[in-house]
Short mmCIF file of C-alpha atoms in Angstrom, two decimals:
data_model
loop_
_atom_site.label_atom_id
_atom_site.label_comp_id
_atom_site.label_asym_id
_atom_site.label_seq_id
_atom_site.Cartn_x
_atom_site.Cartn_y
_atom_site.Cartn_z
CA UNK A 1 32.14 139.74 -85.27
CA UNK A 2 34.83 140.62 -87.83
CA UNK A 3 38.38 140.72 -86.85
CA UNK A 4 38.87 144.46 -87.75
CA UNK A 5 35.56 145.28 -85.78
CA UNK A 6 36.97 143.22 -82.78
CA UNK A 7 40.29 145.08 -82.87
CA UNK A 8 38.47 148.43 -82.84
CA UNK A 9 36.27 147.36 -80.01
CA UNK A 10 39.33 146.13 -78.22
CA UNK A 11 40.99 149.49 -78.62
CA UNK A 12 38.04 151.08 -77.08
CA UNK A 13 37.36 148.75 -74.10
CA UNK A 14 41.03 147.74 -73.15
CA UNK A 15 41.79 151.04 -71.25
CA UNK A 16 38.82 150.33 -69.00
CA UNK A 17 39.64 146.60 -68.70
CA UNK A 18 43.24 147.46 -68.05
CA UNK A 19 42.10 149.16 -64.77
CA UNK A 20 40.42 145.86 -63.89
CA UNK A 21 43.70 143.95 -64.68
CA UNK A 22 45.43 146.26 -62.10
CA UNK A 23 42.80 145.48 -59.51
CA UNK A 24 42.81 141.76 -60.21
CA UNK A 25 46.65 141.69 -59.85
CA UNK A 26 46.52 143.76 -56.70
CA UNK A 27 43.70 141.69 -55.17
CA UNK A 28 45.48 138.43 -56.01
CA UNK A 29 48.81 139.48 -54.54
CA UNK A 30 47.28 140.93 -51.34
CA UNK A 31 45.18 137.82 -50.88
CA UNK A 32 48.22 135.73 -51.63
CA UNK A 33 50.29 137.40 -48.89
CA UNK A 34 47.42 136.98 -46.35
CA UNK A 35 46.76 133.49 -47.43
CA UNK A 36 50.33 132.48 -47.25
CA UNK A 37 50.98 134.08 -43.81
CA UNK A 38 47.82 132.62 -42.22
CA UNK A 39 48.49 129.27 -43.92
CA UNK A 40 51.99 129.01 -42.33
CA UNK A 41 50.37 129.64 -39.01
CA UNK A 42 47.75 127.05 -39.53
CA UNK A 43 50.46 124.53 -40.65
CA UNK A 44 52.73 125.25 -37.77
CA UNK A 45 49.95 124.96 -35.23
CA UNK A 46 48.65 121.82 -36.81
CA UNK A 47 52.16 120.13 -36.60
CA UNK A 48 53.06 121.47 -33.22
CA UNK A 49 52.38 118.19 -31.53
CA UNK A 50 50.00 120.12 -29.06
CA UNK A 51 46.57 118.64 -29.07
CA UNK A 52 45.04 121.92 -27.71
CA UNK A 53 46.39 123.79 -30.64
CA UNK A 54 45.83 121.18 -33.32
CA UNK A 55 42.14 120.44 -32.79
CA UNK A 56 40.74 124.10 -32.94
CA UNK A 57 42.91 124.85 -36.01
CA UNK A 58 41.74 121.65 -37.76
CA UNK A 59 38.16 122.69 -37.18
CA UNK A 60 38.77 126.23 -38.23
CA UNK A 61 40.36 125.00 -41.46
CA UNK A 62 37.38 122.67 -42.07
CA UNK A 63 34.87 125.45 -41.59
CA UNK A 64 36.72 127.74 -43.91
CA UNK A 65 36.94 125.00 -46.55
CA UNK A 66 33.42 124.09 -46.07
CA UNK A 67 31.83 127.46 -46.98
CA UNK A 68 31.78 128.82 -50.55
CA UNK A 69 34.10 131.73 -51.09
CA UNK A 70 31.19 133.71 -52.47
CA UNK A 71 29.32 133.34 -49.26
CA UNK A 72 32.45 134.30 -47.21
CA UNK A 73 32.78 137.37 -49.31
CA UNK A 74 29.00 138.27 -48.80
CA UNK A 75 29.49 137.81 -45.07
CA UNK A 76 32.54 139.99 -44.78
CA UNK A 77 31.14 142.73 -46.99
CA UNK A 78 27.48 142.82 -45.97
CA UNK A 79 27.33 141.29 -42.47
CA UNK A 80 30.51 142.75 -40.80
CA UNK A 81 29.20 146.33 -41.16
CA UNK A 82 26.24 145.45 -38.98
CA UNK A 83 28.73 144.56 -36.31
CA UNK A 84 30.46 147.91 -36.77
CA UNK A 85 33.39 146.72 -39.11
CA UNK A 86 33.22 148.81 -42.20
CA UNK A 87 35.47 147.59 -45.02
CA UNK A 88 36.04 148.84 -48.52
CA UNK A 89 35.00 146.33 -51.21
CA UNK A 90 38.74 145.81 -51.97
CA UNK A 91 39.57 145.20 -48.30
CA UNK A 92 36.73 142.70 -48.04
CA UNK A 93 37.87 140.92 -51.15
CA UNK A 94 41.49 140.58 -49.80
CA UNK A 95 40.25 139.37 -46.48
CA UNK A 96 37.66 136.96 -47.93
CA UNK A 97 40.01 135.44 -50.51
CA UNK A 98 43.00 135.45 -48.14
CA UNK A 99 41.22 133.66 -45.39
CA UNK A 100 39.54 131.19 -47.72
CA UNK A 101 42.75 130.38 -49.38
CA UNK A 102 44.72 130.25 -46.09
CA UNK A 103 42.87 126.96 -45.53
CA UNK A 104 44.15 125.44 -48.77
CA UNK A 105 47.67 126.89 -48.23
CA UNK A 106 47.79 125.64 -44.79
CA UNK A 107 47.04 122.01 -45.87
CA UNK A 108 49.68 122.24 -48.56
CA UNK A 109 52.27 123.62 -46.01
CA UNK A 110 51.37 120.93 -43.51
CA UNK A 111 51.80 118.23 -46.03
CA UNK A 112 55.15 119.74 -46.92
CA UNK A 113 56.29 119.81 -43.28
CA UNK A 114 55.27 116.28 -42.71
CA UNK A 115 57.10 115.13 -45.94
CA UNK A 116 60.40 116.47 -44.59
CA UNK A 117 62.65 113.30 -43.72
CA UNK A 118 62.38 112.94 -40.00
CA UNK A 119 66.10 111.71 -39.99
CA UNK A 120 67.29 115.15 -40.90
CA UNK A 121 65.35 116.60 -37.86
CA UNK A 122 66.98 114.02 -35.61
CA UNK A 123 70.36 114.88 -37.00
CA UNK A 124 69.74 118.54 -36.28
CA UNK A 125 68.60 117.58 -32.74
CA UNK A 126 71.62 115.48 -32.11
CA UNK A 127 73.92 118.35 -33.14
CA UNK A 128 72.45 120.53 -30.42
CA UNK A 129 70.45 122.95 -32.59
CA UNK A 130 67.61 124.83 -30.93
CA UNK A 131 64.01 124.09 -31.94
CA UNK A 132 63.69 127.36 -33.58
CA UNK A 133 66.87 126.76 -35.61
CA UNK A 134 65.73 123.30 -36.58
CA UNK A 135 62.41 124.92 -37.89
CA UNK A 136 64.03 127.68 -39.79
CA UNK A 137 67.25 126.09 -40.93
CA UNK A 138 66.29 122.37 -41.50
CA UNK A 139 62.45 121.96 -41.72
CA UNK A 140 61.22 125.00 -43.63
CA UNK A 141 63.91 125.14 -46.39
CA UNK A 142 63.11 121.50 -47.21
CA UNK A 143 59.36 122.01 -46.90
CA UNK A 144 59.48 125.02 -49.23
CA UNK A 145 60.95 122.72 -52.07
CA UNK A 146 58.25 120.15 -51.58
CA UNK A 147 55.57 122.81 -51.43
CA UNK A 148 56.37 125.01 -54.34
CA UNK A 149 54.50 123.24 -57.05
CA UNK A 150 51.18 122.86 -55.14
CA UNK A 151 51.64 126.37 -53.84
CA UNK A 152 51.86 127.52 -57.43
CA UNK A 153 48.70 125.70 -58.38
CA UNK A 154 46.86 127.45 -55.51
CA UNK A 155 48.19 130.71 -56.77
CA UNK A 156 46.68 130.04 -60.31
CA UNK A 157 43.37 129.13 -58.61
CA UNK A 158 43.44 132.29 -56.44
CA UNK A 159 43.96 134.45 -59.49
CA UNK A 160 40.92 133.02 -61.18
CA UNK A 161 38.83 132.95 -57.91
CA UNK A 162 39.63 136.66 -57.54
CA UNK A 163 36.81 137.18 -60.17
CA UNK A 164 34.40 136.12 -57.40
CA UNK A 165 35.13 139.46 -55.73
CA UNK A 166 32.94 141.00 -58.48
CA UNK A 167 29.91 139.99 -56.42
CA UNK A 168 30.91 142.66 -53.81
CA UNK A 169 31.61 145.29 -56.46
CA UNK A 170 35.41 145.09 -56.48
CA UNK A 171 36.31 146.70 -59.86
CA UNK A 172 38.48 143.83 -61.19
CA UNK A 173 38.42 142.30 -64.66
CA UNK A 174 35.05 140.54 -64.40
CA UNK A 175 33.28 143.49 -62.93
CA UNK A 176 34.59 145.92 -65.54
CA UNK A 177 33.70 143.57 -68.43
CA UNK A 178 30.13 143.07 -67.13
CA UNK A 179 29.87 146.86 -66.85
CA UNK A 180 30.96 147.41 -70.35
CA UNK A 181 28.84 144.51 -71.77
CA UNK A 182 25.76 145.81 -70.18
CA UNK A 183 26.12 149.32 -71.50
CA UNK A 184 27.23 148.35 -75.07
CA UNK A 185 25.64 144.83 -75.41
CA UNK A 186 28.77 143.56 -77.10
CA UNK A 187 28.81 140.53 -74.94
CA UNK A 188 31.01 138.44 -77.33
CA UNK A 189 33.67 141.07 -77.80
CA UNK A 190 33.90 141.98 -74.15
CA UNK A 191 33.96 138.63 -72.52
CA UNK A 192 36.35 137.28 -75.26
CA UNK A 193 38.66 140.19 -74.10
CA UNK A 194 38.26 139.32 -70.50
CA UNK A 195 38.99 135.65 -71.13
CA UNK A 196 42.17 136.62 -73.09
CA UNK A 197 43.25 138.93 -70.26
CA UNK A 198 42.96 136.20 -67.67
CA UNK A 199 44.85 133.84 -69.90
CA UNK A 200 47.60 136.44 -70.30
CA UNK A 201 47.93 136.37 -66.50
CA UNK A 202 47.42 132.72 -65.92
CA UNK A 203 49.35 130.99 -68.72
CA UNK A 204 52.73 132.44 -67.56
CA UNK A 205 51.93 131.24 -63.97
CA UNK A 206 51.01 127.78 -65.33
CA UNK A 207 54.32 127.56 -67.19
CA UNK A 208 56.23 128.74 -64.14
CA UNK A 209 54.57 126.09 -62.04
CA UNK A 210 55.44 123.37 -64.57
CA UNK A 211 59.05 124.53 -64.44
CA UNK A 212 59.04 124.43 -60.62
CA UNK A 213 57.64 120.87 -60.73
CA UNK A 214 60.27 119.80 -63.09
CA UNK A 215 62.98 121.36 -60.89
CA UNK A 216 61.90 120.22 -57.48
CA UNK A 217 59.62 117.32 -58.11
CA UNK A 218 62.26 114.70 -58.36
CA UNK A 219 64.12 115.33 -55.06
CA UNK B 1 82.81 109.63 -20.32
CA UNK B 2 79.54 107.74 -20.84
CA UNK B 3 77.90 106.04 -17.79
CA UNK B 4 74.65 104.12 -18.15
CA UNK B 5 73.20 102.74 -15.02
CA UNK B 6 70.18 100.24 -14.73
CA UNK B 7 68.61 101.88 -17.81
CA UNK B 8 64.92 101.01 -18.38
CA UNK B 9 63.05 101.89 -21.52
CA UNK B 10 59.79 100.65 -23.00
CA UNK B 11 57.56 101.47 -25.93
CA UNK B 12 54.14 101.02 -24.50
CA UNK B 13 54.02 97.45 -23.06
CA UNK B 14 57.16 96.56 -24.99
CA UNK B 15 60.24 96.57 -22.64
CA UNK B 16 63.16 97.41 -24.98
CA UNK B 17 65.86 98.07 -22.47
CA UNK B 18 65.76 96.10 -19.23
CA UNK B 19 68.34 97.30 -16.78
CA UNK B 20 71.38 98.15 -19.01
CA UNK B 21 74.54 99.09 -17.13
CA UNK B 22 77.60 99.88 -18.92
CA UNK B 23 80.29 102.61 -19.38
CA UNK B 24 82.49 103.97 -22.01
CA UNK B 25 85.73 105.53 -20.68
CA UNK B 26 87.64 108.39 -22.24
CA UNK B 27 89.51 107.42 -25.33
CA UNK B 28 87.78 103.99 -25.43
CA UNK B 29 86.11 102.24 -28.36
CA UNK B 30 83.13 100.16 -27.28
CA UNK B 31 81.24 98.13 -29.91
CA UNK B 32 77.77 97.07 -29.14
CA UNK B 33 76.65 93.92 -30.99
CA UNK B 34 73.61 91.78 -30.93
CA UNK B 35 70.67 90.49 -32.94
CA UNK B 36 68.23 93.06 -34.42
CA UNK B 37 65.55 94.04 -32.02
CA UNK B 38 67.84 93.65 -29.03
CA UNK B 39 67.75 97.28 -28.20
CA UNK B 40 71.25 98.46 -29.42
CA UNK B 41 70.12 101.32 -31.37
CA UNK B 42 67.60 102.45 -28.76
CA UNK B 43 70.41 102.44 -26.16
CA UNK B 44 72.51 104.63 -28.32
CA UNK B 45 69.64 106.98 -28.89
CA UNK B 46 69.16 107.30 -25.18
CA UNK B 47 72.80 108.41 -24.72
CA UNK B 48 72.05 111.37 -27.02
CA UNK B 49 68.60 112.22 -25.71
CA UNK B 50 66.77 111.33 -29.03
CA UNK B 51 64.81 108.91 -26.88
CA UNK B 52 63.49 109.37 -23.32
CA UNK B 53 63.62 106.55 -20.77
CA UNK B 54 61.56 105.43 -17.89
CA UNK B 55 64.14 104.28 -15.28
CA UNK B 56 67.85 104.42 -14.42
CA UNK B 57 70.34 107.08 -15.44
CA UNK B 58 72.48 108.08 -18.39
CA UNK B 59 75.26 110.42 -17.81
CA UNK B 60 77.68 112.06 -20.28
CA UNK B 61 80.76 113.74 -18.94
CA UNK B 62 79.04 113.82 -15.56
CA UNK B 63 75.88 115.54 -16.88
CA UNK B 64 72.52 113.72 -16.70
CA UNK B 65 70.92 113.10 -20.06
CA UNK B 66 67.28 114.24 -19.90
CA UNK B 67 65.63 115.26 -23.11
CA UNK B 68 62.78 117.08 -21.44
CA UNK B 69 65.25 119.69 -20.00
CA UNK B 70 66.83 122.54 -21.91
CA UNK B 71 70.39 121.47 -20.80
CA UNK B 72 69.99 118.64 -23.18
CA UNK B 73 71.45 120.78 -25.85
CA UNK B 74 74.61 121.29 -23.98
CA UNK B 75 74.96 117.51 -23.52
CA UNK B 76 74.35 116.90 -27.30
CA UNK B 77 77.24 119.15 -28.04
CA UNK B 78 79.54 116.75 -26.07
CA UNK B 79 78.47 113.64 -28.03
CA UNK B 80 77.90 113.69 -31.70
CA UNK B 81 75.90 110.98 -33.50
CA UNK B 82 76.40 109.29 -36.88
CA UNK B 83 73.21 107.67 -38.20
CA UNK B 84 72.66 104.55 -40.20
CA UNK B 85 70.92 106.52 -42.98
CA UNK B 86 73.43 109.38 -42.89
CA UNK B 87 70.63 111.98 -42.40
CA UNK B 88 72.53 114.83 -44.22
CA UNK B 89 70.62 117.97 -44.83
CA UNK B 90 69.79 117.54 -48.49
CA UNK B 91 69.41 121.29 -49.07
CA UNK B 92 73.02 122.03 -47.97
CA UNK B 93 76.35 121.22 -49.60
CA UNK B 94 78.90 118.92 -48.00
CA UNK B 95 80.52 121.88 -46.36
CA UNK B 96 77.18 123.51 -45.46
CA UNK B 97 76.22 120.37 -43.60
CA UNK B 98 79.40 120.48 -41.54
CA UNK B 99 79.38 124.13 -40.59
CA UNK B 100 75.65 124.37 -39.70
CA UNK B 101 75.87 123.29 -36.19
CA UNK B 102 79.19 125.05 -35.35
CA UNK B 103 77.70 128.34 -36.54
CA UNK B 104 74.12 128.04 -35.30
CA UNK B 105 74.58 125.86 -32.18
CA UNK B 106 78.07 126.95 -30.96
CA UNK B 107 78.04 130.41 -32.36
CA UNK B 108 81.36 129.93 -34.26
CA UNK B 109 82.38 132.56 -36.83
CA UNK B 110 81.71 131.40 -40.37
CA UNK B 111 85.23 131.77 -41.51
CA UNK B 112 86.70 129.62 -38.78
CA UNK B 113 83.88 127.08 -39.08
CA UNK B 114 84.62 126.86 -42.82
CA UNK B 115 88.39 126.44 -42.27
CA UNK B 116 87.72 123.71 -39.76
CA UNK B 117 85.05 122.11 -42.10
CA UNK B 118 87.50 121.91 -45.03
CA UNK B 119 90.12 120.33 -42.84
CA UNK B 120 87.65 117.73 -41.61
CA UNK B 121 86.50 117.02 -45.16
CA UNK B 122 90.31 116.37 -46.02
CA UNK B 123 90.44 114.06 -42.97
CA UNK B 124 87.65 111.86 -44.22
CA UNK B 125 89.26 111.78 -47.65
CA UNK B 126 86.82 114.32 -49.48
CA UNK B 127 89.03 117.32 -49.98
CA UNK B 128 87.67 119.40 -52.82
CA UNK B 129 84.18 118.11 -52.50
CA UNK B 130 83.05 121.03 -50.33
CA UNK B 131 80.55 122.25 -52.90
CA UNK B 132 78.92 118.77 -53.62
CA UNK B 133 75.23 118.25 -52.79
CA UNK B 134 74.44 115.15 -50.76
CA UNK B 135 72.47 113.79 -53.79
CA UNK B 136 75.68 113.88 -55.85
CA UNK B 137 77.67 111.73 -53.40
CA UNK B 138 77.64 107.96 -52.96
CA UNK B 139 76.50 106.40 -49.73
CA UNK B 140 80.01 105.96 -48.44
CA UNK B 141 80.85 109.66 -49.25
CA UNK B 142 77.66 110.74 -47.58
CA UNK B 143 78.49 108.84 -44.44
CA UNK B 144 82.00 110.35 -44.43
CA UNK B 145 80.47 113.78 -44.67
CA UNK B 146 78.20 112.89 -41.75
CA UNK B 147 81.21 111.90 -39.75
CA UNK B 148 82.90 115.04 -40.57
CA UNK B 149 79.69 116.90 -39.50
CA UNK B 150 79.73 115.02 -36.17
CA UNK B 151 83.45 115.84 -35.65
CA UNK B 152 82.83 119.58 -36.39
CA UNK B 153 81.15 119.94 -32.93
CA UNK B 154 84.55 119.03 -31.40
CA UNK B 155 82.71 116.35 -29.51
CA UNK B 156 84.27 114.41 -26.49
CA UNK B 157 82.63 111.20 -27.83
CA UNK B 158 80.97 110.09 -31.00
CA UNK B 159 78.05 107.55 -31.19
CA UNK B 160 77.72 105.43 -34.44
CA UNK B 161 74.43 103.80 -35.09
CA UNK B 162 75.12 100.98 -37.59
CA UNK B 163 77.07 103.36 -39.71
CA UNK B 164 77.68 100.82 -42.59
CA UNK B 165 74.43 98.95 -42.58
CA UNK B 166 72.81 101.09 -45.28
CA UNK B 167 75.85 100.86 -47.58
CA UNK B 168 76.51 98.84 -50.67
CA UNK B 169 79.24 96.30 -49.65
CA UNK B 170 82.03 97.92 -51.64
CA UNK B 171 81.51 101.22 -49.88
CA UNK B 172 81.76 99.80 -46.32
CA UNK B 173 85.55 99.81 -46.28
CA UNK B 174 86.01 103.50 -46.80
CA UNK B 175 83.72 104.35 -43.94
CA UNK B 176 85.40 101.85 -41.58
CA UNK B 177 88.84 103.26 -42.57
CA UNK B 178 87.68 106.70 -41.37
CA UNK B 179 86.43 105.27 -38.13
CA UNK B 180 89.63 103.28 -37.62
CA UNK B 181 91.63 106.53 -37.99
CA UNK B 182 89.45 108.23 -35.37
CA UNK B 183 89.92 105.40 -32.93
CA UNK B 184 93.69 105.52 -33.53
CA UNK B 185 93.53 109.29 -32.70
CA UNK B 186 92.00 108.47 -29.31
CA UNK B 187 88.35 109.47 -30.01
CA UNK B 188 85.93 108.02 -27.54
CA UNK B 189 83.52 105.96 -29.58
CA UNK B 190 80.34 103.84 -28.93
CA UNK B 191 79.61 101.87 -32.13
CA UNK B 192 76.51 99.76 -32.73
CA UNK B 193 77.69 97.53 -35.53
CA UNK B 194 77.28 94.14 -37.38
CA UNK B 195 80.99 94.48 -38.59
CA UNK B 196 82.60 91.87 -36.48
CA UNK B 197 86.06 92.19 -38.03
CA UNK B 198 85.94 95.90 -37.28
CA UNK B 199 84.91 95.21 -33.63
CA UNK B 200 87.67 92.65 -33.31
CA UNK B 201 90.30 94.92 -34.75
CA UNK B 202 89.29 98.37 -33.25
CA UNK B 203 87.18 97.88 -30.19
CA UNK B 204 88.79 97.95 -26.73
CA UNK B 205 85.63 96.29 -25.36
CA UNK B 206 82.67 94.60 -26.89
CA UNK B 207 79.20 94.51 -25.30
CA UNK B 208 76.78 91.67 -26.50
CA UNK B 209 73.09 92.54 -25.99
CA UNK B 210 70.01 90.43 -26.46
CA UNK B 211 66.34 91.18 -25.51
CA UNK B 212 67.17 94.49 -23.92
CA UNK B 213 69.83 93.13 -21.64
CA UNK B 214 73.72 93.05 -21.57
CA UNK B 215 74.44 89.37 -21.94
CA UNK B 216 78.22 89.59 -22.04
CA UNK B 217 80.76 92.35 -22.00
CA UNK B 218 84.51 92.47 -21.94
CA UNK B 219 87.64 92.79 -23.97
CA UNK B 220 87.01 92.44 -27.69
CA UNK B 221 89.24 89.48 -28.01
CA UNK B 222 87.57 87.69 -25.14
CA UNK B 223 83.93 88.31 -26.11
CA UNK B 224 84.46 87.68 -29.76
CA UNK B 225 87.13 85.01 -29.61
CA UNK B 226 86.11 83.00 -26.52
CA UNK B 227 82.51 83.97 -25.58
CA UNK B 228 81.30 82.35 -22.25
CA UNK B 229 77.60 82.74 -22.75
CA UNK B 230 75.78 80.24 -24.96
CA UNK B 231 73.59 83.07 -26.45
CA UNK B 232 76.83 84.99 -27.44
CA UNK B 233 78.30 81.75 -28.87
CA UNK B 234 75.11 81.12 -30.81
CA UNK B 235 74.92 84.65 -32.15
CA UNK B 236 78.53 84.76 -33.28
CA UNK B 237 78.21 81.45 -34.92
CA UNK B 238 75.32 82.61 -36.95
CA UNK B 239 76.91 85.94 -37.88
CA UNK B 240 80.30 84.63 -38.77
CA UNK B 241 79.17 81.62 -40.66
CA UNK B 242 75.91 82.71 -42.30
CA UNK B 243 75.92 79.75 -44.72
CA UNK B 244 77.07 77.12 -42.17
#
């Protein structure tokens, strides 16, 4: 593979791969929103102090963590239609990745909430703040600072794991590159491009997380 | 103002408070002293509803303190608390710490809460430090912000839980000076402390506790100067002459 030949191939393949980049970004962002929202719910339930809420959520999280993402995607895309729930590949990808990552996000958020200095919560109680205010004004703002670096790491992993949605035909970067490779047999060029595109997305995120760690890690 | 009657409190099998009866009248400064583990801090935390209790009653301004009932928030607005480890909100500035509860618990307007907050910071000797983060302040300064935060609720009494115990020795004086000022202005104060000279100088009454009971209580000069109980005498001898 010569450089000029590679650049010519790149010019030809990039427009198709660019569509994949758009899908990868959209899939990652949608799954991130779902994973974050569900993760917050899991974390709040698990730190609620109510045994009847904590135990089921603990088991749910363990089950989600215990099943490979790829199997969860198969299940949502191929089994749910048998139960009358028809989803597009993209929808199934968002739900599968979002639910799978909600387990990891939930654990990160729970650790963050537990790491908040209990003295500040007592101070807030002693000042007569309501439970909701204590949560939103005292606990969560402190937890967010603690949680940002591991949250960023999960985001990077989610971006890469979005490639698993190719097994259910979501047209993201990996799917598009395999399609091109199988029709042109230019495996080396195509998959090098795919790797470079992922790096273009993930390296900025990695640098961002490193900065967040520097900024919040010391407090 | 604060009436405690036959208070019983245990953690599991460990009886921490065993029939405490005492009161703090309006405008009075009462210091609670005693060896560590005697239940002083637990007693204070029961007054604010941070701890529940198994028997007896605690009343603040005539209202029963019961942490399981929603009215506890109204009680807490009457008595503020200052903690040993300051417990400032690390994500809010000095002024932000002070105005938090007036705005979000009392519903005060931000502008008036800020004006009051600035005045309180000046009162504790921290004028101009409104924008400082807790991590930028010394322990003594943090504790003075915490006192201002407690005062921002316009409480009828302030509880102090060993307010100088976590401070470097050279920073103790500035916090005690603020507390002395408060006492002079007639604030009702219940102070758990190891600062005997502060107690002697500022307290109207001193309560000596040991093993969850009130051993001796009375005028500061009497309890600290001429204690009747052997346990009080023994404690004061050890505290006042640690090398003797």
